[in-house]
mmCIF file of C-alpha atoms and ligand atoms in Angstrom:
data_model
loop_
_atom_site.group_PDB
_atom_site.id
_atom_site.type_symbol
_atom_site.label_atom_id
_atom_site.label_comp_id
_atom_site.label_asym_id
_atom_site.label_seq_id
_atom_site.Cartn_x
_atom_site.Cartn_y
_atom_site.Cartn_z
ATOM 1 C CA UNK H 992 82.372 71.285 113.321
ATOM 2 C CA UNK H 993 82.890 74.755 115.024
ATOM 3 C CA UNK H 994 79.844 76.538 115.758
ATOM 4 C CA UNK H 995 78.441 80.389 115.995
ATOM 5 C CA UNK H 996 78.975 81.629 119.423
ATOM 6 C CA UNK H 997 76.431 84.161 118.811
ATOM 7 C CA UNK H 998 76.447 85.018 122.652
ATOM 8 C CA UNK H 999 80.040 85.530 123.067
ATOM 9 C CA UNK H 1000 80.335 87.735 119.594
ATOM 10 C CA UNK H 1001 76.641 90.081 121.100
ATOM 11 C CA UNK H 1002 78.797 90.330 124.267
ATOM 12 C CA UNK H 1003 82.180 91.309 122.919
ATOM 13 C CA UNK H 1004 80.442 94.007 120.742
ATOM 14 C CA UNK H 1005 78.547 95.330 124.004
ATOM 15 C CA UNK H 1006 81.687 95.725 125.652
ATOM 16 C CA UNK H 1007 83.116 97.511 122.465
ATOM 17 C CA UNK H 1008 80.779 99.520 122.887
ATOM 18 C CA UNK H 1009 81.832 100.640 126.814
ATOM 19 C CA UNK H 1010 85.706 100.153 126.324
ATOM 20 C CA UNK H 1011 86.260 103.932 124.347
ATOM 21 C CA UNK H 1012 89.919 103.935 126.236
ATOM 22 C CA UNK H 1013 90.812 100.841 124.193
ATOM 23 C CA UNK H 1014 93.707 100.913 121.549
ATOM 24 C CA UNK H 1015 91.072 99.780 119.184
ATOM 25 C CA UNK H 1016 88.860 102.291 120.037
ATOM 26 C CA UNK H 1017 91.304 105.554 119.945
ATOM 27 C CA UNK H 1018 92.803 104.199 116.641
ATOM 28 C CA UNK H 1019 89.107 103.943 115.485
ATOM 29 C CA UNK H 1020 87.987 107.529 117.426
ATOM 30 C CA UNK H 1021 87.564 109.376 114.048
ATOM 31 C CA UNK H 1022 85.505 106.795 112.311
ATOM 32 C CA UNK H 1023 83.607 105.929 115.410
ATOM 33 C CA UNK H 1024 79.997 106.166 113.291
ATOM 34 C CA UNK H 1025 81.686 103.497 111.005
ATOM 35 C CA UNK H 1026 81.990 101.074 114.272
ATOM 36 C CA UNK H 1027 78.682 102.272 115.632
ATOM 37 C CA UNK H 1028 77.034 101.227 112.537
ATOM 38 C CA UNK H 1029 79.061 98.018 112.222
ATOM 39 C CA UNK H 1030 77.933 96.874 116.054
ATOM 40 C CA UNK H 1031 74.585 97.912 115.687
ATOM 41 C CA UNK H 1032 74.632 95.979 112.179
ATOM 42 C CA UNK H 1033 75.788 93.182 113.484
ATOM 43 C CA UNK H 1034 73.486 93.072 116.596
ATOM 44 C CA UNK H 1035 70.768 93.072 114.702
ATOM 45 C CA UNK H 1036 71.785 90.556 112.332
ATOM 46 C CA UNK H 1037 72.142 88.395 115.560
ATOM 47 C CA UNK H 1038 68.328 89.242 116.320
ATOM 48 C CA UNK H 1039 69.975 91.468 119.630
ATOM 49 C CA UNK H 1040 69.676 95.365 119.146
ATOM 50 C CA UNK H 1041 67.214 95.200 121.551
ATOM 51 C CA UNK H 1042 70.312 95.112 123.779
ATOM 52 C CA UNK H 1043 71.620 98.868 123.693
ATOM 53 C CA UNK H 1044 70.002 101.796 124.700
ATOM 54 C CA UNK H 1045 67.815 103.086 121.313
ATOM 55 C CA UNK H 1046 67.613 106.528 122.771
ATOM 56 C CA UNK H 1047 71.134 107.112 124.181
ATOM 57 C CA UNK H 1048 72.760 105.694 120.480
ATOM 58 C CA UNK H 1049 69.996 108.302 118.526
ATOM 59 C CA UNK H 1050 70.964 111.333 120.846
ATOM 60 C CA UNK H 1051 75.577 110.276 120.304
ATOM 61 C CA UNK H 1052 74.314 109.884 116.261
ATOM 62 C CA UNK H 1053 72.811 113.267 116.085
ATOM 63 C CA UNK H 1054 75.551 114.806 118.804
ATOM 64 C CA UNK H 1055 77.608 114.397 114.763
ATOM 65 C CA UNK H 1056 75.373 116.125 112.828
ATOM 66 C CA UNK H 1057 76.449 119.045 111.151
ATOM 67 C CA UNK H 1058 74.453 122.200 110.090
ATOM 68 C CA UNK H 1059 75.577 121.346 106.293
ATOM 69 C CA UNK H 1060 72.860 118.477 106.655
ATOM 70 C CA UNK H 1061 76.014 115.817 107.323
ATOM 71 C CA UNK H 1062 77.304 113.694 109.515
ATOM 72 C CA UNK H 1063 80.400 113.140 110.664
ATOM 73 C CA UNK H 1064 82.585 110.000 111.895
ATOM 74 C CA UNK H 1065 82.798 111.792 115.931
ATOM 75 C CA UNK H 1066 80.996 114.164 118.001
ATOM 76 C CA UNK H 1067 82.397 117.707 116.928
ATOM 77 C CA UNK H 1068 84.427 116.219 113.744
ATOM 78 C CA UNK H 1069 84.073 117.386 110.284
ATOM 79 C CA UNK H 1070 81.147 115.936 108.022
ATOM 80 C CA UNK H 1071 82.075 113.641 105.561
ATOM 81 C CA UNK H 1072 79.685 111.557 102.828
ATOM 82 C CA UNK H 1073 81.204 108.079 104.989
ATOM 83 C CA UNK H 1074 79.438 109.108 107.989
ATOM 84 C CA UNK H 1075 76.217 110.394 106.772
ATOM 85 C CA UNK H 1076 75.513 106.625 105.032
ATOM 86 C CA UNK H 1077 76.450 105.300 108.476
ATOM 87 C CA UNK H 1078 74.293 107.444 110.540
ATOM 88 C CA UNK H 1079 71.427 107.533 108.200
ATOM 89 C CA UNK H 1080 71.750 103.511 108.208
ATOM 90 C CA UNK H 1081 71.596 103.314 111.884
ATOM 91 C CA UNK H 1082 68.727 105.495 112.237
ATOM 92 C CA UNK H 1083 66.905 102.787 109.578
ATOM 93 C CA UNK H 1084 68.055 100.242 112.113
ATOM 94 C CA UNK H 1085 66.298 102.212 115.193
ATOM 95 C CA UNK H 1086 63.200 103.203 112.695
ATOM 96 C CA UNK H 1087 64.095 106.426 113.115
ATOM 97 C CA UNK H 1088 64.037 108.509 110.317
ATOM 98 C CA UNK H 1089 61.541 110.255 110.710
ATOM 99 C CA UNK H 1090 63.532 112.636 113.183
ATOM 100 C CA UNK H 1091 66.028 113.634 110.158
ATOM 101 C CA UNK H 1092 65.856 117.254 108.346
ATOM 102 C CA UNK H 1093 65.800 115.041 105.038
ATOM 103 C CA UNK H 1094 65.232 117.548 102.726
ATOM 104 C CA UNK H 1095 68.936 118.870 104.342
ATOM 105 C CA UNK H 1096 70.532 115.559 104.293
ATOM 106 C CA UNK H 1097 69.782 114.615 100.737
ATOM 107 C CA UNK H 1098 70.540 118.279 99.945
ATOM 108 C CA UNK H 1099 74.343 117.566 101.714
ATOM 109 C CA UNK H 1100 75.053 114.606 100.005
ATOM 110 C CA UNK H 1101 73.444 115.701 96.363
ATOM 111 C CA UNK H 1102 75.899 118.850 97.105
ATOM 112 C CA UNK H 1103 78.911 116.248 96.490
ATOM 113 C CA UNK H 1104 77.701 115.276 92.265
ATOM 114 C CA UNK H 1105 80.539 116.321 90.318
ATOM 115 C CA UNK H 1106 79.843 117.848 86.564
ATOM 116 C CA UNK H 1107 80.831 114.026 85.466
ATOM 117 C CA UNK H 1108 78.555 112.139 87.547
ATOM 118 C CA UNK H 1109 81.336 111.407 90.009
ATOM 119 C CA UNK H 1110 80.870 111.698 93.537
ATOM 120 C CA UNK H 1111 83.647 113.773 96.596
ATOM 121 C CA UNK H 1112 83.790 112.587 99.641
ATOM 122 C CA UNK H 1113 83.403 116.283 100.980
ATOM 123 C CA UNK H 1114 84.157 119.957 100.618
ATOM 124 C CA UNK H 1115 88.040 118.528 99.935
ATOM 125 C CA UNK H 1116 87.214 116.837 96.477
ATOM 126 C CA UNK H 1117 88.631 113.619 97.037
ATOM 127 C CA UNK H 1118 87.052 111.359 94.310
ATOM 128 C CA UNK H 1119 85.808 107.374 94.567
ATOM 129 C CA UNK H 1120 83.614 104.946 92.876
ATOM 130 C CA UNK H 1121 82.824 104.488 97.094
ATOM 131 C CA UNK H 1122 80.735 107.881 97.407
ATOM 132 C CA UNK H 1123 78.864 106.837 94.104
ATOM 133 C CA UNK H 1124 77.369 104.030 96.251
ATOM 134 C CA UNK H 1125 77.670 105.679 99.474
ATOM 135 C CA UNK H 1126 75.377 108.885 97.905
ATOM 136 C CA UNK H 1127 73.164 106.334 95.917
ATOM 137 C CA UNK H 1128 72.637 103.912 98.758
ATOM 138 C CA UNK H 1129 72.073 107.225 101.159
ATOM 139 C CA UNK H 1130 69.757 108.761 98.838
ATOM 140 C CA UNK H 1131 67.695 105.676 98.219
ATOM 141 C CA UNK H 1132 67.047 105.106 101.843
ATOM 142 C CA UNK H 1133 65.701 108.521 102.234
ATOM 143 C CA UNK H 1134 63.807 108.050 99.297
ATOM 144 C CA UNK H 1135 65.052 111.085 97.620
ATOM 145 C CA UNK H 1136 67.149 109.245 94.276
ATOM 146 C CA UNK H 1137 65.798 112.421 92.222
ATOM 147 C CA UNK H 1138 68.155 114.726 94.469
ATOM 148 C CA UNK H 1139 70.798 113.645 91.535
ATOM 149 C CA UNK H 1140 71.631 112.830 88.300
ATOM 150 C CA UNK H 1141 71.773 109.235 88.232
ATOM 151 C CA UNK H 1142 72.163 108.681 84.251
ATOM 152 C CA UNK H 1143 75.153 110.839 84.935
ATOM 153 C CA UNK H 1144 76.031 108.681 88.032
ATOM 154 C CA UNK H 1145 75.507 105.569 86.477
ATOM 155 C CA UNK H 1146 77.612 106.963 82.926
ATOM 156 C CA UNK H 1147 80.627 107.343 85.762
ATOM 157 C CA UNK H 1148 80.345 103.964 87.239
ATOM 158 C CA UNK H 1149 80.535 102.302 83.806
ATOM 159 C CA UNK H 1150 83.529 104.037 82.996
ATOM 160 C CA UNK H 1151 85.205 102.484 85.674
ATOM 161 C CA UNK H 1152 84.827 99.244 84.537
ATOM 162 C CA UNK H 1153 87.630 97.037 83.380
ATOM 163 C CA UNK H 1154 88.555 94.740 80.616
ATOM 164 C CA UNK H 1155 88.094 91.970 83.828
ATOM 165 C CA UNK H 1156 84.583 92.728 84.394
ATOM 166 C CA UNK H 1157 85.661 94.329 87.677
ATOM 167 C CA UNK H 1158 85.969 98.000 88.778
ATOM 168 C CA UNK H 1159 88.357 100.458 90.454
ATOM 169 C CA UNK H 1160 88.013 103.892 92.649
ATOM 170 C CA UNK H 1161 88.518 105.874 89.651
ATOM 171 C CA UNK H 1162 88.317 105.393 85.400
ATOM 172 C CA UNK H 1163 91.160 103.127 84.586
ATOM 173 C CA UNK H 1164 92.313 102.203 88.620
ATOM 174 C CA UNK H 1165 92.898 98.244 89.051
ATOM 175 C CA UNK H 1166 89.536 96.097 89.882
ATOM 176 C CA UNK H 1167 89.424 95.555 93.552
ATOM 177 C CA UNK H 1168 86.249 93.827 95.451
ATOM 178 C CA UNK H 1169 85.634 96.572 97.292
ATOM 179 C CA UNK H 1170 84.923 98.621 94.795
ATOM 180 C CA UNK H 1171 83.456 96.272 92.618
ATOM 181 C CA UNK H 1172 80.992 95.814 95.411
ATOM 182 C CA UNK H 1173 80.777 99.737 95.466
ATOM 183 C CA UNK H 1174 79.646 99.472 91.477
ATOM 184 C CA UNK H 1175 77.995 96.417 91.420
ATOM 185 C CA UNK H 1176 75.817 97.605 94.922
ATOM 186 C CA UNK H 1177 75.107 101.020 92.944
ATOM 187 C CA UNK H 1178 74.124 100.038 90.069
ATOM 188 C CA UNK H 1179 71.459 97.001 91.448
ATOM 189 C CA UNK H 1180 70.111 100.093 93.671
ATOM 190 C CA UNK H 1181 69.395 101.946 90.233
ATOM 191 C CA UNK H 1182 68.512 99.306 88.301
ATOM 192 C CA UNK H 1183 71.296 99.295 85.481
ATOM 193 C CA UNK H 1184 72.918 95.599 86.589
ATOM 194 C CA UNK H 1185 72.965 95.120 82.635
ATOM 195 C CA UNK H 1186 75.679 97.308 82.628
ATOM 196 C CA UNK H 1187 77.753 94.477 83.854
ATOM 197 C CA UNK H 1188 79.003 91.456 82.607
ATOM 198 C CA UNK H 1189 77.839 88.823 84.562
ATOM 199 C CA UNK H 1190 79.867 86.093 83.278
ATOM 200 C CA UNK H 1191 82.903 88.027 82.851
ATOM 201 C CA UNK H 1192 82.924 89.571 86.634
ATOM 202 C CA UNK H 1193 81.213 86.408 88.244
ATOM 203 C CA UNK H 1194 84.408 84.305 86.968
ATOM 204 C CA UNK H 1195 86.544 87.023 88.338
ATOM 205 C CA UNK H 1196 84.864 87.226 91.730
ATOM 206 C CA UNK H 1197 84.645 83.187 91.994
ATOM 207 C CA UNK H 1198 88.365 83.133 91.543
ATOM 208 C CA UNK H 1199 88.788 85.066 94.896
ATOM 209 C CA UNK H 1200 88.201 81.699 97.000
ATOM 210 C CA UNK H 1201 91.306 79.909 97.732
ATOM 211 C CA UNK H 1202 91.865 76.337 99.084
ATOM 212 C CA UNK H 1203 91.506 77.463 102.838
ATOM 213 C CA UNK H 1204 87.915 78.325 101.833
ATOM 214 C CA UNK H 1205 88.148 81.810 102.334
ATOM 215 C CA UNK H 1206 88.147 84.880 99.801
ATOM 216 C CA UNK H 1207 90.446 87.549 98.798
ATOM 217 C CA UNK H 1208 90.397 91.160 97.497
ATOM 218 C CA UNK H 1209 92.647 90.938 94.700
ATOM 219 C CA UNK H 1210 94.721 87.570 92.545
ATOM 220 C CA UNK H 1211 97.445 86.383 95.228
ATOM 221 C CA UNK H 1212 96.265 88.329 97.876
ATOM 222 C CA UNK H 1213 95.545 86.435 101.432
ATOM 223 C CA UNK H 1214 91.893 85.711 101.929
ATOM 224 C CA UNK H 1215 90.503 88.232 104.560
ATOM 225 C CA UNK H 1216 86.669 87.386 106.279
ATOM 226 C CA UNK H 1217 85.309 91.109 104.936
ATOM 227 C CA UNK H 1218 86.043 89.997 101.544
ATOM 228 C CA UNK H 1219 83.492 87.418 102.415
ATOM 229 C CA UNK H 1220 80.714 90.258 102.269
ATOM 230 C CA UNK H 1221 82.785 92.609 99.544
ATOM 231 C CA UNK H 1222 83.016 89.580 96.977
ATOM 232 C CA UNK H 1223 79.981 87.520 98.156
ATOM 233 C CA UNK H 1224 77.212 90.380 98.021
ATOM 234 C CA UNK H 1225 78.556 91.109 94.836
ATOM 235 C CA UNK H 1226 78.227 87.788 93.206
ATOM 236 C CA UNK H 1227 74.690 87.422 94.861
ATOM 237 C CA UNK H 1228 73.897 90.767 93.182
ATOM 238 C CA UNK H 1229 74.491 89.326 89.737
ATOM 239 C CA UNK H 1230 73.219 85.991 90.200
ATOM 240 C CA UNK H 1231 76.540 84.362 90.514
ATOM 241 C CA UNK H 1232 77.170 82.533 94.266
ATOM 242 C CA UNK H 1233 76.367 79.180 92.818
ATOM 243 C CA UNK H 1234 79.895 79.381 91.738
ATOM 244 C CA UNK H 1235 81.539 79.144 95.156
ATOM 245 C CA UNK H 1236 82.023 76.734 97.711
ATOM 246 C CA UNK H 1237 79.311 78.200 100.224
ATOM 247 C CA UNK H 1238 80.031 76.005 102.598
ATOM 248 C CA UNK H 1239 83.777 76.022 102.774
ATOM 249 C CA UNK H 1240 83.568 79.955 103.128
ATOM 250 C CA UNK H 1241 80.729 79.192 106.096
ATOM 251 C CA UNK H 1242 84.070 76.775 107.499
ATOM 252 C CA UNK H 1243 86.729 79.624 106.943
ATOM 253 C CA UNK H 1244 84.506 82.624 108.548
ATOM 254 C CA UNK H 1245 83.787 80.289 111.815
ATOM 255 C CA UNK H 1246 87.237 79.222 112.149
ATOM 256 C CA UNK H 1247 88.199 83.300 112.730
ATOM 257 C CA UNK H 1248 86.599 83.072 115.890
ATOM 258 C CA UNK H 1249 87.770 83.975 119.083
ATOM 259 C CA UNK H 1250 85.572 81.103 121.176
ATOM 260 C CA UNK H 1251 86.093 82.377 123.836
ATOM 261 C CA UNK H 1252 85.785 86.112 124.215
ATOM 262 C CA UNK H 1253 84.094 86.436 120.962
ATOM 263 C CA UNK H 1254 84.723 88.506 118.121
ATOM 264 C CA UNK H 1255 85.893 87.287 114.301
ATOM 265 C CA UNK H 1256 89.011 88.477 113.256
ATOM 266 C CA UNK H 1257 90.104 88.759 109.212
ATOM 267 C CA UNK H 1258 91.845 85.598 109.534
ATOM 268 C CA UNK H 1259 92.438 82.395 111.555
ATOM 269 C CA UNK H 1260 94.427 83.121 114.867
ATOM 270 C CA UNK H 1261 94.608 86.499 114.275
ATOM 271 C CA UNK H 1262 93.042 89.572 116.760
ATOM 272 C CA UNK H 1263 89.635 90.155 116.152
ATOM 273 C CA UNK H 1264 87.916 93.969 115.856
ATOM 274 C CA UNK H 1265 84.979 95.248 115.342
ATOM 275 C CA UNK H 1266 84.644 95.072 111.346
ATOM 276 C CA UNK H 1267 85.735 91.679 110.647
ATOM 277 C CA UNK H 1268 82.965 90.751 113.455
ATOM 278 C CA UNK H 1269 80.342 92.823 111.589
ATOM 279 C CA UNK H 1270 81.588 91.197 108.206
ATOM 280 C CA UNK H 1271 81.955 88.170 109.236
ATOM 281 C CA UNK H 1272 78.594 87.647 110.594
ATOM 282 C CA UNK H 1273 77.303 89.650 107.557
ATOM 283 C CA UNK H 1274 78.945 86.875 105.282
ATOM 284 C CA UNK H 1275 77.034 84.211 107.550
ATOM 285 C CA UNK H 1276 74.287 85.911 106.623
ATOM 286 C CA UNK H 1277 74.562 85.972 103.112
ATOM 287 C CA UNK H 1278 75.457 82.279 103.204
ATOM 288 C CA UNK H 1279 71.633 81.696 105.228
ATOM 289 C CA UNK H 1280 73.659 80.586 108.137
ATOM 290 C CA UNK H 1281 71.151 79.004 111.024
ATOM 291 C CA UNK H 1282 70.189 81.994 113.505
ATOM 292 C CA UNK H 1283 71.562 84.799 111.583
ATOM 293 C CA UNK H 1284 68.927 87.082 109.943
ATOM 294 C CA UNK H 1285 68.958 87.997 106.440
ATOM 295 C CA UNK H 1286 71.133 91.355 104.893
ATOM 296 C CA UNK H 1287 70.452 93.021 101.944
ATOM 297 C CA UNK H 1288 73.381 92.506 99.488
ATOM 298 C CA UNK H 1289 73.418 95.655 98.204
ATOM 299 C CA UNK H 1290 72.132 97.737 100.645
ATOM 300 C CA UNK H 1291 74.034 96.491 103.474
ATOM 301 C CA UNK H 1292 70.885 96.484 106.091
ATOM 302 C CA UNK H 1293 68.581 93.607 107.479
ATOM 303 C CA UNK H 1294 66.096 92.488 105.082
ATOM 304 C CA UNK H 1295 62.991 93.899 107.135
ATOM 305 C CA UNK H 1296 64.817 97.120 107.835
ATOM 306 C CA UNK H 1297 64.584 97.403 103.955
ATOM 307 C CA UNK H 1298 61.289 96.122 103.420
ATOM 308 C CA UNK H 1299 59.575 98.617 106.425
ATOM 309 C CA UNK H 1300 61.441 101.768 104.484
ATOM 310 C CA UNK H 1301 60.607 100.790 100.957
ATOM 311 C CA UNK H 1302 56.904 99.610 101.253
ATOM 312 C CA UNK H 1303 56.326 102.340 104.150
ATOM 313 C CA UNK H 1304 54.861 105.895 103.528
HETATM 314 C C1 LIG Y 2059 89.433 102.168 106.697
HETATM 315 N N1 LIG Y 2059 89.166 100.749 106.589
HETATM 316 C C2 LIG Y 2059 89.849 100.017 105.659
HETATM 317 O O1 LIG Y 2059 90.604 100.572 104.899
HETATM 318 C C3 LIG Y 2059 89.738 98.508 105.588
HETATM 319 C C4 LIG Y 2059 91.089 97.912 106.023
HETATM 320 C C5 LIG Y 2059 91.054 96.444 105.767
HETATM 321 C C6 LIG Y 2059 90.307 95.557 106.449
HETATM 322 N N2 LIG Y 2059 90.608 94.347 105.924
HETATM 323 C C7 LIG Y 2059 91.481 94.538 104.942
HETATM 324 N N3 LIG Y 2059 91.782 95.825 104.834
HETATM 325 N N4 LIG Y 2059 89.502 98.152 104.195
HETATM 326 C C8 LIG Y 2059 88.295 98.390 103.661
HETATM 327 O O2 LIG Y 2059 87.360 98.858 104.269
HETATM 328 O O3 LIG Y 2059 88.207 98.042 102.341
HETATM 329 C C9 LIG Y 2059 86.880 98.021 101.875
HETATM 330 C C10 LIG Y 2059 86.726 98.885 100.735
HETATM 331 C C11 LIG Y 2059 85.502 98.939 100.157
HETATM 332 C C12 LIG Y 2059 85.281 99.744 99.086
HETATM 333 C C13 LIG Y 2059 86.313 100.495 98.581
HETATM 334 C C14 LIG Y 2059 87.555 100.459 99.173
HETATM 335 C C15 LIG Y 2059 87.785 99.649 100.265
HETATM 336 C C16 LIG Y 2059 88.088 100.197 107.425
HETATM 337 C C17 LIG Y 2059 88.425 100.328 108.917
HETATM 338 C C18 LIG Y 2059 89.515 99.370 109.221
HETATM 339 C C19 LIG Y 2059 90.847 99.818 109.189
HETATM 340 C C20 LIG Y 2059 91.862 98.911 109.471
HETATM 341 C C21 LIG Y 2059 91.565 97.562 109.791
HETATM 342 C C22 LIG Y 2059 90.229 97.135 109.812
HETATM 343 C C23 LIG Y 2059 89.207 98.037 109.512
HETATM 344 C C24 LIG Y 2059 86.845 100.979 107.117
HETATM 345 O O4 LIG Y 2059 86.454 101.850 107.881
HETATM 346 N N5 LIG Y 2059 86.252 100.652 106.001
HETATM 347 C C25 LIG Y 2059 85.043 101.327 105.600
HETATM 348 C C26 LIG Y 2059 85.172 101.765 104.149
HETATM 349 C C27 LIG Y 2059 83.848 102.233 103.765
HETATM 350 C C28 LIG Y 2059 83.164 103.206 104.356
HETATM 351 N N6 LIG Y 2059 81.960 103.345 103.747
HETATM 352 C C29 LIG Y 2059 81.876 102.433 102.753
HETATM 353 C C30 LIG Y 2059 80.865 102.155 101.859
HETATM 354 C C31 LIG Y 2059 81.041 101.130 100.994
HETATM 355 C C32 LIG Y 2059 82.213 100.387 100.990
HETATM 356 C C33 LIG Y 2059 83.232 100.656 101.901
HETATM 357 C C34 LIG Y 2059 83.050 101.682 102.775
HETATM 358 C C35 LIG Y 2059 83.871 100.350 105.708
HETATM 359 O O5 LIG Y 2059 83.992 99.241 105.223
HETATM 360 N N7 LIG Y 2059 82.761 100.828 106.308
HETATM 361 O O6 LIG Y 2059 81.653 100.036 106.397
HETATM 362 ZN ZN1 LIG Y 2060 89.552 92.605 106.190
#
């Protein structure tokens, strides 16, 4: 039975981290707070952030943050609601937010409610069920949920539900797990998981696992490892994973392995990157895998990274 290689995956994200000539890395260049956030993630998970430099990642975060109070996905780049979650979820990671202007922040991201309860990305409008969570999961870290109108927020969510218990980016947009972990992850952060139908989405999300083990994002799509954390957090959320094969998906995430330069990739044999590592050893974690410390389903962090913000000041 394949194992973790823990070591090889903490050393392939280390070098990640160096190689910023790398196909990989220019492709990624404007979402680079996305990867940051993924590696650091995934680290940590692995019980290894002590490994980078806490000081020289806090000074490149806040080398991205704009004057409007957010963040963007590369030093000098344009803020956008995807990048201020990120940063404001690595500086959890470092415990250190107490060096944000939070009042600012919450004020940038709270800027971004629609009259509807939706949520833009940023100043261009663009609408998603994934800034409802992004804002909510932002704004709960900081501690500052009042910023908004959640009713309002919530009221938007539910109208993107479908008649299959999922949800889609927008009011009547097909059910995908990535936005049903968007919803779902939202709506456990405020509270209103009776808004969904646990039966209903739970069979829907338990269909995603194919014979190979692994899970999908959609009916007849290939299973992909970061489905593993969009469909699995999801059906942990409401009270569903008994439903799965745990341990077949533990068998499908270790077989995406590169053994020997480490990294997971989204499926067997193919290249691994930087997000299917994260995911992959995020799904590990959701499925208690030996060595890998626990992740909050819905708010994507380690468990005591959580517990130190919410039962702190
Ligand atoms: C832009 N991205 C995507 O579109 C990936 C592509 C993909 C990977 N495997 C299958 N497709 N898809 C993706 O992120 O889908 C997740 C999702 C979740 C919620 C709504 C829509 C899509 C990836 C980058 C990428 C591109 C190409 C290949 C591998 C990674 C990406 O940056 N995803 C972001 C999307 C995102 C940002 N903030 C979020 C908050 C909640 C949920 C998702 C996000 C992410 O998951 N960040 O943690
Ligand atoms: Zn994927």
């Amino acid at each position: 039975m394949v194992q973790l290689v823990a070591d090889k995956h903490v050393r392939y994200i280390l070098m990640a981290e160096k190689k910023k000539e790398s196909f990989e890395s220019v492709v990624m260049d404007h979402l680079r707070m996305n990867g940051a956030y993924w590696g650091l993630t995934a680290l940590d998970l692995l019980e290894k952030l002590g490994s980078v430099s806490k000081d020289e990642v806090v000074s490149w975060v806040m080398t991205c943050y704009h004057e409007s109070g957010g963040f963007a996905g590369n030093t000098g780049h344009d803020p956008h609601i995807l990048y201020t979650l990120s940063a404001v979820q690595i500086l959890a990671l470092f415990d250190k937010l107490d060096i944000l202007d939070v009042g600012k922040v919450s004020s940038y991201v709270a800027g971004l409610q629609n009259e509807d309860g939706s949520f833009s990305g940023d100043i261009w409008g663009e609408i998603d069920t994934r800034f409802s969570y992004i804002a909510i999961c932002c704004l709960s870290i900081l501690k500052c949920l009042d910023k908004i109108n959640v009713k309002k927020a919530v009221d938007y969510i539910v109208s993107c539900k479908n008649l299959d218990g999922g949800f889609g980016c927008t009011p009547g947009a097909e059910s995908h797990a990535g936005q049903i972990f968007c919803c779902v992850g939202a709506l456990a952060i405020t509270g209103n998981l009776h808004h969904v139908d646990k039966d209903l989405l739970g069979w829907w999300l338990c269909e995603r696992q194919g014979k190979t083990g692994g899970l999908n994002g959609r009916p007849e799509k290939l299973p992909d490892v970061c489905y593993s954390w969009w469909v699995l957090s999801s059906l942990i959320m409401i009270d569903r994973v008994h439903w799965i094969d745990k341990a077949k998906l533990v068998k499908f995430i270790l077989d995406c392995q590169d053994l020997d330069n480490g990294g997971i990739s989204d499926r067997p044999d193919d290249a691994v990157d930087i997000f299917h590592t994260y995911f992959g050893v995020a799904g590990l974690s959701l499925l208690e895998y030996h060595g890998v410390k626990a992740i909050d389903p819905a708010y994507a962090l380690p468990v005591d990274v959580i517990n130190r913000i919410i039962f702190t000041k």
